Amino acid sequence: MEVNRKWTISLLLTLVNLWLWTNGPAIVQSAPQPCQLQGAKCVYDKLNLSADGLQRLRTSGRDLPQVFQIDVKVLITPYPDGVLLQLISEFVQEVVYENYRERILRIPPVSALTDLVFRKAPPLQAIAVAAPNNRLTTLSIKQSNIRSMPSALTNLPQLTTLTLENGALESVSLDPLANSVKLSTLMCGNNKITQLIPSRNTNLFIPLSDLTLANNLLETIDGAFFLPLRQLTYLDLGTNRIQRIEGRPLSLPRVMYIQLVRNQLAELDVTRWNLPNAIEIYFDNNNLTRIPIGIQTLPNLTTLALPNNLLTVVDLRRLDGWTKLQRINLAANRLTNVIVTGQGRTSLPNLEQLDLSNNQLTQLEYARWDLPKLTTLVVALNGLTRLPDLFKLFPKLRRAFVFQNPLHCNTIRQWQQYIAEFKLTVDAAMPGRSCATNSTHKLPSGRVICCVE
């Protein structure tokens, strides 16, 4: 019997989809319906475990060796969900419920399933695991009514991926994951989370590499919550209502990428943050009025991204000598000035991309920028009227985007060769559409460039 079980699983591989129909009668006598082959899938319109359903599942693996997925559109069963999962683990390793209509999910300790997926489970409120289950590695539940991290997760020590998304989750504690020594991914996006509860267990360690808490209702963050996540490399806190990051300073020694986009941060001091490996932190669409204090002290940060904030003035002297910085994006703010305080030039030796587009700039001190590796400059959608020789000031520059600026015609004529070579992008008249400016300049190629006389 054990030999046949292994043989059947090897043929069916990993996936069975079950549409549970719990409103139907417990026992329905119906004529046997053959499996319909659709490529590598075996599709049953109805499978009755009260009659011959289990036998038909057993024979599908023996008679249809090419099948790796069985779809059951209507499953009629007299068994409780826990017993059902244990029975079908004889044939398969993964079960996907399209609709789950039970209030409690019971996971049998002896079930051999490795993956459980619930795509819709609105009534589900709790998970029960009576004793440790050492086989389940993936648990994905969406659209459930689970409000907090289930304590039963302590009996799933082999989990590597846990997903609780698009549901009613209101708080997150890491304590129920204390026994999940292999857990690498936790996704709790699109819930109603208002609280991240710090653990009181100072020895708690959760080996997460990816944590997603995006699209929730968080307003404040306490750095103490993240202390057990010493292996985290990716953190997504985007699209919340975060106004403050308080309590203990954020300490994530291995994190490389942090998403803080679409929140309500007005000011931020990262001086005491411990992020030695952070490469990119995204602050898009917040309410920041200045660059976060201490951001330049993060030793490996390569990207400074603050588009769609409320910055009015930026002093590049604050970033002087930042050797790892490669990209700055300050687009769509309210910048009226980009200054360099003090004497001399400010140096960003490895900066490659600078985006100052969609602001209120009328002039820039290009000559005070020491940017030897700058390849892309974007100053579109501003109020600039003149340009110096950008390609002489920045010898590595390949493209400069300056469209939607009221450039004087003298400037257009002066740099028409760069325009002709498509190194300098400015406003051009389009067929059937005239320039918004009061004059134009025609290039030798015939292209008509818009300008102000």
C-alpha angles and dihedrals in degrees: 000000000000091000091054091049094056091045092052094049092050089055097045093042112188119326137081122156116209124190102195113213102193095164093067125090118283092238125030120176111212137155114269112268118208121235113259112224115221107175106295092346129096109207124198117189089200133006120188114200089185088068126021100329097113093048091050090052090051094050094045090070093046098043099035105043093169093061116106099162131046120195118198111188096187120021116191113195138163092200127101112247094256093053090045093054091050093049097049093045083077088072108026144028102211130046124190119193114200090190125014117189105181126107094218128040111213115197112195114229091222097047114124094209115128099188132039120181127182112186096180123016109151097161094047112115106155145023123220125196110169096196136000116302108204099187108056111098103162128044118174121177123175132180095013133144095236107138103188139016106290114244088216088076087084086075094057101075096160097057114132098169128033122181125184104166141154092016146102100283108148104174139021127212123176094207095090087059094058093112095043095103093165101042109131104160130045118176118186101156127145098027134114098261114162099160138048106196115213115223121243089209104099091191095054114128124179114185095217118153097177127038123177120190097153125142098028137117102260115148101172134026126206113206089215090075091067098050094100091053099081093146097048113132102170127040124179117191095153125143100022130115097256113163100161141024103205144156114045116015114260109268116184107148096187103033115125104173130036126182116203096154123143099020133119103254111152098175136003137189114198096170093115097040115120104217104136094161100038111132102171133020117178120208098170118153102014132122098255115151094188140019109280112271113255095012090131091060094068098105102215104029109135100173130054106190119177106143119154098026133118102262114148103172130021125193109207089195087080088066096044113142095007095154100185097049112112105159135036120185116184096151123147098020127119098261115163095166140022105196139184110210123205128021129320131004130320116235128216099168099187103032110132105168130038121179118188096153127142098027135112100262120148098172140010134201095232093160091064093056115095100197107150095171100041109137103164128039121181118189098147122143098032136109100261117147103176138035132199121217095289094181091057094046092049108034095190094050113127103170135020118188111205103152121138094037124118093243117183116244090238089062091049091050092046094055101030092122091061089048092049090051090050091239091116114047115204137153115297129186112256125214109277092006125093127211120270089220125084096247146023141210124213118217120218087256090061096252112141116223122200117232145152118253 
